């Protein structure tokens, strides 16, 4: 069983998915509500699939090995690359957004600061970034309340023109992130809940948490679009959401790299090295073949959950036959 | 086997040797009916009255009655009576203020008889100056750990309130008492606390503050992970929520663990008020803390780096008020806060009457002069004064907030909004990863606990808080069935 510090609660899954999607919508939707809607629907489906598939697993290593057999390791590397791509894309977009507030080379400093925070966040397990996401949801709630007294905003547009599909997939980022969140989720069914969670009267199911988060992100996004909230404080709050998105990526990368399962220092170092190599390679490729990589990532993101689903179904059937 | 006369003399000699060059040490030789014995004690530390009344007079009376046969415990009345089964125990008993009775014909494994005659005269249980309440009990702890334990027992009259005594500090031999309710206590926190106390290797622990430094989570914690209070009602309420009280002899401040962030916003008087008003006041407190910490740094970040985001009227007004200024806004705010912190420290350390005068001189005359001289602009003065006043609302976080505020001022002033954001995010991440004796520091909102939220910013009526907060105790204990 995974160590408690590498587990997150369904409430934290909710917060992660909500902030992940919302920051994605704010960074990439560019006012296209249809893209946000598409992303939210896709993410909700991904949550359902991930919840069903990951029920009996607690780490990416076990899940990929079971679902893909001998192909488990290559698929893990592909997932790591996809997640790295999405992480780099978020880092670039976020640093560009923050850099717009400054003149000069602030963008690189922002990038460096975010990478430092991301590494620092998972240094002692997943509890800190998960609780960080939980804390970030509270000011967001107040921002929604404050936006009620704002003026009339830009409104919602459902036009389907332009690169809507790409915007949608940019918002979703990387589906392995959703899988990792569910793999690390200690729900009521898993029997891995902490003593505090067990004693709490509020224990949402992991499935409901993900689906509700996707819906909530869409509602919050629509709210912000309908009301006039464009001040600097609002941007400040969204920076926290973007940071949560970065943390979610980091968490997923750690999970895929198998850091929590690494028993000794050597294993941990090897996993970190693999993750860093993939990250660096993707960062280099993003600069060289940005557009091509983007298209590839989008298709991989579509293919991955479907493939995972199909392989898992096949595996389950195989298991049943063996047992019979 | 009876102790020979020579051995008795040697024992006495050893003890006398240990207490040599202690002018307040007394070895009183008494002789009744031809039998010699010694009473060893420290003058003033042991109560002369108690010694006479409960030890010497009963022994004398027993001899006069002709019934001088022992056991001694049947003769010595009052206080506590125990047997010192070792040289160290005998020595420590004397050092703790007890009287040690040494007979020539004691069994060899007994080094003396300890009579509890400790002089417990101390300060009265007056209301603590730092935690005043309008409605609520007005007593407070004093410097006696045993006396403080009694104050807690008066409030929780249950055999389930357990207490464990420890002695810490090789030189000070400070008495430390742990008090908790066996069924409610967070077992993980209790074992962690005991482990940390056992790990203390120090020669002196003068105050509970020293103990706090040793047992707190992390090596360099800015925000406290150990609570403290001088109010018995507050500590009793915390024990009833599954916490552990650490009473340190010589300190009126009782420590409580685990300690979570939201405790700093709670005041014992909240529970004596209407829940509506308590919720309102708590929200105000929270808002004030946010303003105290973030306002100056944010103001500086916006005015120094992102002026375009401020309203035009405000920018024009600021430009008008700062036209004669010679220093940058960042240094202006830093100077203003440094002056304020100096004045605050002076006000605290000076005698009360002088302290208030210094406060008036500092805040009014010095502030007015600084504005007239063009060192500080009125706008900055308002921001600094408001932030400083807001910081006083939450006493437990007053000092850490002052440091954190300085940090935010520096990064806000030099790096703008992103610098400010970076430090806030890093602090939030640190806080989120932090725990106090195994309990997440940001509970009950991270990780979320519905029961805990009933006593956070929003305060539910007492009868609605049906369970002991599971976020602290880790248990699912019902404390009330609600209101009929």
PDB file of N, CA and C in Angstrom, chain B residues 232-313:
ATOM      1  N   UNK B 232      -7.161  29.169  32.561  1.00  0.00           N
ATOM      2  CA  UNK B 232      -7.546  27.774  32.843  1.00  0.00           C
ATOM      3  C   UNK B 232      -8.767  27.331  32.034  1.00  0.00           C
ATOM      4  N   UNK B 233      -9.733  28.236  31.832  1.00  0.00           N
ATOM      5  CA  UNK B 233     -10.940  27.852  31.092  1.00  0.00           C
ATOM      6  C   UNK B 233     -10.599  27.491  29.655  1.00  0.00           C
ATOM      7  N   UNK B 234      -9.686  28.245  29.070  1.00  0.00           N
ATOM      8  CA  UNK B 234      -9.296  27.994  27.680  1.00  0.00           C
ATOM      9  C   UNK B 234      -8.550  26.666  27.560  1.00  0.00           C
ATOM     10  N   UNK B 235      -7.634  26.426  28.472  1.00  0.00           N
ATOM     11  CA  UNK B 235      -6.853  25.182  28.423  1.00  0.00           C
ATOM     12  C   UNK B 235      -7.769  23.982  28.690  1.00  0.00           C
ATOM     13  N   UNK B 236      -8.706  24.148  29.630  1.00  0.00           N
ATOM     14  CA  UNK B 236      -9.646  23.051  29.918  1.00  0.00           C
ATOM     15  C   UNK B 236     -10.470  22.731  28.669  1.00  0.00           C
ATOM     16  N   UNK B 237     -10.913  23.780  27.969  1.00  0.00           N
ATOM     17  CA  UNK B 237     -11.701  23.564  26.747  1.00  0.00           C
ATOM     18  C   UNK B 237     -10.873  22.843  25.692  1.00  0.00           C
ATOM     19  N   UNK B 238      -9.601  23.171  25.628  1.00  0.00           N
ATOM     20  CA  UNK B 238      -8.727  22.508  24.643  1.00  0.00           C
ATOM     21  C   UNK B 238      -8.511  21.039  25.020  1.00  0.00           C
ATOM     22  N   UNK B 239      -8.372  20.772  26.300  1.00  0.00           N
ATOM     23  CA  UNK B 239      -8.219  19.370  26.746  1.00  0.00           C
ATOM     24  C   UNK B 239      -9.480  18.581  26.375  1.00  0.00           C
ATOM     25  N   UNK B 240     -10.619  19.243  26.510  1.00  0.00           N
ATOM     26  CA  UNK B 240     -11.887  18.575  26.199  1.00  0.00           C
ATOM     27  C   UNK B 240     -12.064  18.333  24.697  1.00  0.00           C
ATOM     28  N   UNK B 241     -11.217  18.975  23.899  1.00  0.00           N
ATOM     29  CA  UNK B 241     -11.260  18.735  22.450  1.00  0.00           C
ATOM     30  C   UNK B 241     -10.221  17.690  22.024  1.00  0.00           C
ATOM     31  N   UNK B 242      -9.566  17.082  23.007  1.00  0.00           N
ATOM     32  CA  UNK B 242      -8.606  16.015  22.689  1.00  0.00           C
ATOM     33  C   UNK B 242      -7.170  16.473  22.667  1.00  0.00           C
ATOM     34  N   UNK B 243      -6.918  17.690  23.134  1.00  0.00           N
ATOM     35  CA  UNK B 243      -5.533  18.176  23.137  1.00  0.00           C
ATOM     36  C   UNK B 243      -4.842  17.793  24.456  1.00  0.00           C
ATOM     37  N   UNK B 244      -3.549  18.037  24.480  1.00  0.00           N
ATOM     38  CA  UNK B 244      -2.756  17.730  25.674  1.00  0.00           C
ATOM     39  C   UNK B 244      -2.217  19.037  26.229  1.00  0.00           C
ATOM     40  N   UNK B 245      -2.351  19.230  27.544  1.00  0.00           N
ATOM     41  CA  UNK B 245      -1.811  20.428  28.179  1.00  0.00           C
ATOM     42  C   UNK B 245      -0.453  20.087  28.783  1.00  0.00           C
ATOM     43  N   UNK B 246       0.495  20.992  28.586  1.00  0.00           N
ATOM     44  CA  UNK B 246       1.845  20.799  29.147  1.00  0.00           C
ATOM     45  C   UNK B 246       2.081  21.919  30.161  1.00  0.00           C
ATOM     46  N   UNK B 247       2.093  21.555  31.435  1.00  0.00           N
ATOM     47  CA  UNK B 247       2.273  22.538  32.498  1.00  0.00           C
ATOM     48  C   UNK B 247       3.735  22.503  32.952  1.00  0.00           C
ATOM     49  N   UNK B 248       4.362  23.641  32.901  1.00  0.00           N
ATOM     50  CA  UNK B 248       5.786  23.713  33.258  1.00  0.00           C
ATOM     51  C   UNK B 248       5.919  24.522  34.541  1.00  0.00           C
ATOM     52  N   UNK B 249       6.553  23.921  35.529  1.00  0.00           N
ATOM     53  CA  UNK B 249       6.708  24.613  36.807  1.00  0.00           C
ATOM     54  C   UNK B 249       7.562  25.871  36.621  1.00  0.00           C
ATOM     55  N   UNK B 250       7.093  26.962  37.194  1.00  0.00           N
ATOM     56  CA  UNK B 250       7.813  28.221  37.062  1.00  0.00           C
ATOM     57  C   UNK B 250       7.284  29.091  35.945  1.00  0.00           C
ATOM     58  N   UNK B 251       6.289  28.598  35.223  1.00  0.00           N
ATOM     59  CA  UNK B 251       5.731  29.395  34.128  1.00  0.00           C
ATOM     60  C   UNK B 251       4.207  29.449  34.228  1.00  0.00           C
ATOM     61  N   UNK B 252       3.626  30.616  34.115  1.00  0.00           N
ATOM     62  CA  UNK B 252       2.165  30.701  34.133  1.00  0.00           C
ATOM     63  C   UNK B 252       1.545  30.384  32.780  1.00  0.00           C
ATOM     64  N   UNK B 253       2.396  30.182  31.788  1.00  0.00           N
ATOM     65  CA  UNK B 253       1.895  29.901  30.435  1.00  0.00           C
ATOM     66  C   UNK B 253       1.855  28.397  30.216  1.00  0.00           C
ATOM     67  N   UNK B 254       0.649  27.885  29.992  1.00  0.00           N
ATOM     68  CA  UNK B 254       0.477  26.447  29.781  1.00  0.00           C
ATOM     69  C   UNK B 254       0.451  26.174  28.286  1.00  0.00           C
ATOM     70  N   UNK B 255       1.191  25.172  27.857  1.00  0.00           N
ATOM     71  CA  UNK B 255       1.250  24.829  26.437  1.00  0.00           C
ATOM     72  C   UNK B 255       0.157  23.824  26.096  1.00  0.00           C
ATOM     73  N   UNK B 256      -0.342  23.913  24.875  1.00  0.00           N
ATOM     74  CA  UNK B 256      -1.329  22.927  24.421  1.00  0.00           C
ATOM     75  C   UNK B 256      -0.918  22.418  23.047  1.00  0.00           C
ATOM     76  N   UNK B 257      -1.036  21.118  22.867  1.00  0.00           N
ATOM     77  CA  UNK B 257      -0.751  20.501  21.564  1.00  0.00           C
ATOM     78  C   UNK B 257      -1.822  19.461  21.259  1.00  0.00           C
ATOM     79  N   UNK B 258      -2.124  19.212  19.998  1.00  0.00           N
ATOM     80  CA  UNK B 258      -1.674  19.873  18.780  1.00  0.00           C
ATOM     81  C   UNK B 258      -2.279  21.286  18.650  1.00  0.00           C
ATOM     82  N   UNK B 259      -1.619  22.102  17.848  1.00  0.00           N
ATOM     83  CA  UNK B 259      -2.092  23.470  17.643  1.00  0.00           C
ATOM     84  C   UNK B 259      -2.270  23.695  16.147  1.00  0.00           C
ATOM     85  N   UNK B 260      -3.459  24.110  15.757  1.00  0.00           N
ATOM     86  CA  UNK B 260      -3.697  24.345  14.326  1.00  0.00           C
ATOM     87  C   UNK B 260      -3.927  25.835  14.079  1.00  0.00           C
ATOM     88  N   UNK B 261      -3.788  26.234  12.825  1.00  0.00           N
ATOM     89  CA  UNK B 261      -3.774  27.653  12.463  1.00  0.00           C
ATOM     90  C   UNK B 261      -5.030  28.392  12.934  1.00  0.00           C
ATOM     91  N   UNK B 262      -6.185  27.772  12.754  1.00  0.00           N
ATOM     92  CA  UNK B 262      -7.430  28.503  13.028  1.00  0.00           C
ATOM     93  C   UNK B 262      -7.629  28.784  14.523  1.00  0.00           C
ATOM     94  N   UNK B 263      -6.880  28.113  15.381  1.00  0.00           N
ATOM     95  CA  UNK B 263      -7.000  28.371  16.823  1.00  0.00           C
ATOM     96  C   UNK B 263      -6.631  29.806  17.173  1.00  0.00           C
ATOM     97  N   UNK B 264      -5.717  30.356  16.397  1.00  0.00           N
ATOM     98  CA  UNK B 264      -5.283  31.722  16.650  1.00  0.00           C
ATOM     99  C   UNK B 264      -6.412  32.734  16.496  1.00  0.00           C
ATOM    100  N   UNK B 265      -7.412  32.367  15.724  1.00  0.00           N
ATOM    101  CA  UNK B 265      -8.525  33.298  15.486  1.00  0.00           C
ATOM    102  C   UNK B 265      -9.625  33.143  16.534  1.00  0.00           C
ATOM    103  N   UNK B 266      -9.526  32.095  17.331  1.00  0.00           N
ATOM    104  CA  UNK B 266     -10.571  31.830  18.324  1.00  0.00           C
ATOM    105  C   UNK B 266     -10.222  32.466  19.670  1.00  0.00           C
ATOM    106  N   UNK B 267     -11.241  33.002  20.314  1.00  0.00           N
ATOM    107  CA  UNK B 267     -11.071  33.596  21.646  1.00  0.00           C
ATOM    108  C   UNK B 267     -12.087  32.924  22.557  1.00  0.00           C
ATOM    109  N   UNK B 268     -11.704  32.676  23.806  1.00  0.00           N
ATOM    110  CA  UNK B 268     -12.607  31.920  24.693  1.00  0.00           C
ATOM    111  C   UNK B 268     -13.954  32.619  24.876  1.00  0.00           C
ATOM    112  N   UNK B 269     -13.953  33.930  24.741  1.00  0.00           N
ATOM    113  CA  UNK B 269     -15.203  34.674  24.934  1.00  0.00           C
ATOM    114  C   UNK B 269     -16.209  34.417  23.796  1.00  0.00           C
ATOM    115  N   UNK B 270     -15.707  33.947  22.651  1.00  0.00           N
ATOM    116  CA  UNK B 270     -16.603  33.660  21.518  1.00  0.00           C
ATOM    117  C   UNK B 270     -17.719  32.707  21.925  1.00  0.00           C
ATOM    118  N   UNK B 271     -17.359  31.757  22.798  1.00  0.00           N
ATOM    119  CA  UNK B 271     -18.309  30.706  23.174  1.00  0.00           C
ATOM    120  C   UNK B 271     -19.332  31.196  24.195  1.00  0.00           C
ATOM    121  N   UNK B 272     -19.119  32.412  24.692  1.00  0.00           N
ATOM    122  CA  UNK B 272     -20.077  32.963  25.652  1.00  0.00           C
ATOM    123  C   UNK B 272     -20.994  33.971  24.968  1.00  0.00           C
ATOM    124  N   UNK B 273     -20.810  34.144  23.668  1.00  0.00           N
ATOM    125  CA  UNK B 273     -21.602  35.136  22.925  1.00  0.00           C
ATOM    126  C   UNK B 273     -22.591  34.438  22.008  1.00  0.00           C
ATOM    127  N   UNK B 274     -23.416  35.248  21.397  1.00  0.00           N
ATOM    128  CA  UNK B 274     -24.321  34.709  20.390  1.00  0.00           C
ATOM    129  C   UNK B 274     -23.477  34.223  19.210  1.00  0.00           C
ATOM    130  N   UNK B 275     -23.827  33.071  18.625  1.00  0.00           N
ATOM    131  CA  UNK B 275     -23.040  32.567  17.487  1.00  0.00           C
ATOM    132  C   UNK B 275     -22.976  33.560  16.325  1.00  0.00           C
ATOM    133  N   UNK B 276     -24.039  34.359  16.169  1.00  0.00           N
ATOM    134  CA  UNK B 276     -24.043  35.350  15.074  1.00  0.00           C
ATOM    135  C   UNK B 276     -22.930  36.364  15.287  1.00  0.00           C
ATOM    136  N   UNK B 277     -22.884  36.872  16.522  1.00  0.00           N
ATOM    137  CA  UNK B 277     -21.882  37.891  16.826  1.00  0.00           C
ATOM    138  C   UNK B 277     -20.473  37.292  16.787  1.00  0.00           C
ATOM    139  N   UNK B 278     -20.382  36.057  17.305  1.00  0.00           N
ATOM    140  CA  UNK B 278     -19.059  35.391  17.302  1.00  0.00           C
ATOM    141  C   UNK B 278     -18.569  35.201  15.876  1.00  0.00           C
ATOM    142  N   UNK B 279     -19.479  34.803  14.978  1.00  0.00           N
ATOM    143  CA  UNK B 279     -19.110  34.621  13.566  1.00  0.00           C
ATOM    144  C   UNK B 279     -18.655  35.947  12.970  1.00  0.00           C
ATOM    145  N   UNK B 280     -19.415  36.995  13.279  1.00  0.00           N
ATOM    146  CA  UNK B 280     -19.086  38.337  12.764  1.00  0.00           C
ATOM    147  C   UNK B 280     -17.697  38.774  13.248  1.00  0.00           C
ATOM    148  N   UNK B 281     -17.468  38.591  14.534  1.00  0.00           N
ATOM    149  CA  UNK B 281     -16.189  39.035  15.108  1.00  0.00           C
ATOM    150  C   UNK B 281     -15.020  38.205  14.556  1.00  0.00           C
ATOM    151  N   UNK B 282     -15.264  36.915  14.403  1.00  0.00           N
ATOM    152  CA  UNK B 282     -14.193  36.063  13.862  1.00  0.00           C
ATOM    153  C   UNK B 282     -13.865  36.457  12.425  1.00  0.00           C
ATOM    154  N   UNK B 283     -14.897  36.753  11.651  1.00  0.00           N
ATOM    155  CA  UNK B 283     -14.656  37.177  10.264  1.00  0.00           C
ATOM    156  C   UNK B 283     -13.860  38.475  10.253  1.00  0.00           C
ATOM    157  N   UNK B 284     -14.195  39.368  11.173  1.00  0.00           N
ATOM    158  CA  UNK B 284     -13.457  40.632  11.277  1.00  0.00           C
ATOM    159  C   UNK B 284     -11.998  40.373  11.619  1.00  0.00           C
ATOM    160  N   UNK B 285     -11.804  39.457  12.576  1.00  0.00           N
ATOM    161  CA  UNK B 285     -10.446  39.114  12.988  1.00  0.00           C
ATOM    162  C   UNK B 285      -9.642  38.578  11.805  1.00  0.00           C
ATOM    163  N   UNK B 286     -10.278  37.690  11.056  1.00  0.00           N
ATOM    164  CA  UNK B 286      -9.611  37.080   9.917  1.00  0.00           C
ATOM    165  C   UNK B 286      -9.259  38.147   8.873  1.00  0.00           C
ATOM    166  N   UNK B 287     -10.231  39.007   8.593  1.00  0.00           N
ATOM    167  CA  UNK B 287      -9.999  40.085   7.616  1.00  0.00           C
ATOM    168  C   UNK B 287      -8.871  40.996   8.103  1.00  0.00           C
ATOM    169  N   UNK B 288      -8.873  41.279   9.395  1.00  0.00           N
ATOM    170  CA  UNK B 288      -7.848  42.164   9.951  1.00  0.00           C
ATOM    171  C   UNK B 288      -6.453  41.541   9.824  1.00  0.00           C
ATOM    172  N   UNK B 289      -6.378  40.219  10.061  1.00  0.00           N
ATOM    173  CA  UNK B 289      -5.081  39.536   9.934  1.00  0.00           C
ATOM    174  C   UNK B 289      -4.604  39.596   8.478  1.00  0.00           C
ATOM    175  N   UNK B 290      -5.528  39.360   7.558  1.00  0.00           N
ATOM    176  CA  UNK B 290      -5.181  39.406   6.127  1.00  0.00           C
ATOM    177  C   UNK B 290      -4.660  40.798   5.770  1.00  0.00           C
ATOM    178  N   UNK B 291      -5.385  41.828   6.241  1.00  0.00           N
ATOM    179  CA  UNK B 291      -4.979  43.205   5.947  1.00  0.00           C
ATOM    180  C   UNK B 291      -3.631  43.522   6.599  1.00  0.00           C
ATOM    181  N   UNK B 292      -3.470  43.086   7.835  1.00  0.00           N
ATOM    182  CA  UNK B 292      -2.228  43.382   8.565  1.00  0.00           C
ATOM    183  C   UNK B 292      -1.012  42.821   7.829  1.00  0.00           C
ATOM    184  N   UNK B 293      -1.171  41.625   7.282  1.00  0.00           N
ATOM    185  CA  UNK B 293      -0.028  40.962   6.662  1.00  0.00           C
ATOM    186  C   UNK B 293       0.172  41.413   5.214  1.00  0.00           C
ATOM    187  N   UNK B 294      -0.920  41.448   4.464  1.00  0.00           N
ATOM    188  CA  UNK B 294      -0.776  41.612   3.014  1.00  0.00           C
ATOM    189  C   UNK B 294      -0.885  43.052   2.506  1.00  0.00           C
ATOM    190  N   UNK B 295      -1.594  43.893   3.235  1.00  0.00           N
ATOM    191  CA  UNK B 295      -1.871  45.239   2.708  1.00  0.00           C
ATOM    192  C   UNK B 295      -0.610  46.039   2.345  1.00  0.00           C
ATOM    193  N   UNK B 296       0.373  46.194   3.256  1.00  0.00           N
ATOM    194  CA  UNK B 296       1.525  47.034   2.893  1.00  0.00           C
ATOM    195  C   UNK B 296       2.314  46.488   1.691  1.00  0.00           C
ATOM    196  N   UNK B 297       2.529  45.162   1.673  1.00  0.00           N
ATOM    197  CA  UNK B 297       3.290  44.555   0.578  1.00  0.00           C
ATOM    198  C   UNK B 297       2.582  44.693  -0.754  1.00  0.00           C
ATOM    199  N   UNK B 298       1.271  44.457  -0.725  1.00  0.00           N
ATOM    200  CA  UNK B 298       0.486  44.554  -1.957  1.00  0.00           C
ATOM    201  C   UNK B 298       0.429  45.993  -2.465  1.00  0.00           C
ATOM    202  N   UNK B 299       0.231  46.898  -1.531  1.00  0.00           N
ATOM    203  CA  UNK B 299       0.199  48.328  -1.866  1.00  0.00           C
ATOM    204  C   UNK B 299       1.517  48.743  -2.528  1.00  0.00           C
ATOM    205  N   UNK B 300       2.590  48.266  -1.939  1.00  0.00           N
ATOM    206  CA  UNK B 300       3.916  48.611  -2.456  1.00  0.00           C
ATOM    207  C   UNK B 300       4.145  47.993  -3.838  1.00  0.00           C
ATOM    208  N   UNK B 301       3.743  46.727  -3.985  1.00  0.00           N
ATOM    209  CA  UNK B 301       3.927  46.049  -5.280  1.00  0.00           C
ATOM    210  C   UNK B 301       3.177  46.787  -6.379  1.00  0.00           C
ATOM    211  N   UNK B 302       1.953  47.212  -6.064  1.00  0.00           N
ATOM    212  CA  UNK B 302       1.136  47.891  -7.072  1.00  0.00           C
ATOM    213  C   UNK B 302       1.673  49.290  -7.376  1.00  0.00           C
ATOM    214  N   UNK B 303       2.009  50.038  -6.343  1.00  0.00           N
ATOM    215  CA  UNK B 303       2.430  51.426  -6.559  1.00  0.00           C
ATOM    216  C   UNK B 303       3.828  51.528  -7.171  1.00  0.00           C
ATOM    217  N   UNK B 304       4.698  50.588  -6.840  1.00  0.00           N
ATOM    218  CA  UNK B 304       6.067  50.660  -7.364  1.00  0.00           C
ATOM    219  C   UNK B 304       6.212  50.024  -8.743  1.00  0.00           C
ATOM    220  N   UNK B 305       5.397  48.997  -9.037  1.00  0.00           N
ATOM    221  CA  UNK B 305       5.607  48.255 -10.284  1.00  0.00           C
ATOM    222  C   UNK B 305       4.417  48.219 -11.230  1.00  0.00           C
ATOM    223  N   UNK B 306       3.225  48.328 -10.713  1.00  0.00           N
ATOM    224  CA  UNK B 306       2.046  48.178 -11.586  1.00  0.00           C
ATOM    225  C   UNK B 306       1.080  49.332 -11.356  1.00  0.00           C
ATOM    226  N   UNK B 307       1.588  50.540 -11.465  1.00  0.00           N
ATOM    227  CA  UNK B 307       0.796  51.749 -11.193  1.00  0.00           C
ATOM    228  C   UNK B 307      -0.441  51.824 -12.083  1.00  0.00           C
ATOM    229  N   UNK B 308      -0.332  51.252 -13.274  1.00  0.00           N
ATOM    230  CA  UNK B 308      -1.426  51.328 -14.240  1.00  0.00           C
ATOM    231  C   UNK B 308      -2.699  50.652 -13.768  1.00  0.00           C
ATOM    232  N   UNK B 309      -2.559  49.750 -12.813  1.00  0.00           N
ATOM    233  CA  UNK B 309      -3.743  49.027 -12.342  1.00  0.00           C
ATOM    234  C   UNK B 309      -4.490  49.774 -11.234  1.00  0.00           C
ATOM    235  N   UNK B 310      -3.903  50.873 -10.781  1.00  0.00           N
ATOM    236  CA  UNK B 310      -4.554  51.629  -9.704  1.00  0.00           C
ATOM    237  C   UNK B 310      -5.472  52.697 -10.297  1.00  0.00           C
ATOM    238  N   UNK B 311      -6.519  53.077  -9.575  1.00  0.00           N
ATOM    239  CA  UNK B 311      -7.403  54.128 -10.087  1.00  0.00           C
ATOM    240  C   UNK B 311      -6.636  55.448 -10.265  1.00  0.00           C
ATOM    241  N   UNK B 312      -6.972  56.183 -11.308  1.00  0.00           N
ATOM    242  CA  UNK B 312      -6.274  57.430 -11.638  1.00  0.00           C
ATOM    243  C   UNK B 312      -6.278  58.437 -10.501  1.00  0.00           C
ATOM    244  N   UNK B 313      -7.430  58.544  -9.813  1.00  0.00           N
ATOM    245  CA  UNK B 313      -7.552  59.525  -8.719  1.00  0.00           C
ATOM    246  C   UNK B 313      -6.564  59.198  -7.595  1.00  0.00           C
TER     247      UNK B 313
END
